[in-house]
């Protein structure tokens, strides 16, 4: 099968390799000529036999919208566009309607696996019609982990469902990562624990909290004991915020995910957290509790 792949960054480049290794022909386009197979989107479309399948793997928001608009103008009826980036699910219906007006199909596909997906396969969450999903199934099979299809792929529902599922997945990821981080800090604070990294490593086998994320934390500590070389400044790429907004819309008490998101916000306050300054000031005011002055060690 042929596939046009737009966006050859960390994820896209690895996906191209995995799809090609499965025996499919991939024509890749990227603004960086040193990694691109063709010089333009027009060249990419011209290099594919109809009906075409084109996978978009670019940053969410305006870059994705502009790419879909360009594809609308150069693709033909019967072609199919897959948005595999981290787009917000509310963008999917407008994209699908835009393409449908020209007889072009649309699938939104959440992709999880990060830089390890090339070796291990990707978890895929697709939204769209059954007909369009079936058309792209050889590509999904190439990308997902080996074994039972249901263990690495889901047709989650109509257009929008794939990105919604990926959004919630990433919200859960926020909470899991923060829980591991808190556990690491607590172990590090206790003098009884002589081997923090060894304790975490012991948890990776046989325990109820073993996971790939825990494996990655153990690997990070092996590379950088004490995590001395890394800042606590933590960004977010949007999905955690969107998950919390959806929790509010559905009146779902997403306490853990919300707390993990807000903790990331606090990590970016270079001059310290105004919230915690206010808490400290209030403790002093009502209870006379001692406080640290700014600049004190």
Steps between C-alpha positions, in 0.01 A plus 500: 500500500610859438486773763578868486640620834518870579727591791824312565589612851581261785171312472446532126849384404472189717153426368631522144766242580258262673246519217771448237645207697154337475530506121302813413616787281522829689542835329595753766486880493655739748601867471857388570634385162767280657236260636227541236440263209329768290519876466136593557156374594414507131794269428387267778147474360634452147719213621205300636257290300130571551318440725761655727548478876686796654600507868551843660748503790557869575442718810138552601306817438585731211771275343258208475210716381713661228628161385148357478389806303783453251420130463136583434610704200733240346349161588220332306166335586559158654826600669540479878670731753607376845590752771734314735620803696380615841217713366214597729200282419282806434717573193411169337141561393590824316790323326277209402229731367754702301634187331161332460385788284752375241430131553816446710486278809638587843623303801633641826749265663654540843851352505685400817844349532741790480853437379469133599222435250742409221618195693192414707212616282246776561170502682240631253154650561306573181188705436311494172274286284541123491566520126783752536656313794497175302669675208788607726519175700821371336678814626349470847609134512854603405518757778333318789687252725511138384235259624126540542376807313267593787798531736652789303226648284144622549246649264371717784204649317410762239712800403642661815499183711864417431635831619259502795632161610860618462423816699369297796796260464740790537306642793539167679868509411533833685363344819711185478820693439434733792427211737831337410672834549350545845600147597855565383520820705362329810751216475781755453391693809507199735840421660398137549511445124860441396429408139227708340574392143521135607164525675336638188666232292372229734149632441529435124450124544216324680339803661157647432651836396744367241468677165694629202504848655664356812755326276577836340547669838746229600685552170511876557654452846758262358602766247489787750509390867305746713375669181756772560529591133132572439283795599159461665351734238228293333297602197169363377397449139128564546334163549502522880327839488242370254435195720434721802269722293309190389479382862339833589260476203390150604512572877756222546718554812844458339689583818829328422532618140414858600754502782772362270427769242508781756827366642653545154384861502666552840829359370531794258482777759862606500462737795314246711130423531288805596238253624739342747629841601144597587454175693820565694393859575158385623655237728712774655207737533250270668735275691826685539680220317858561398559576132805511277579841358578538133866426436547288811651157438 
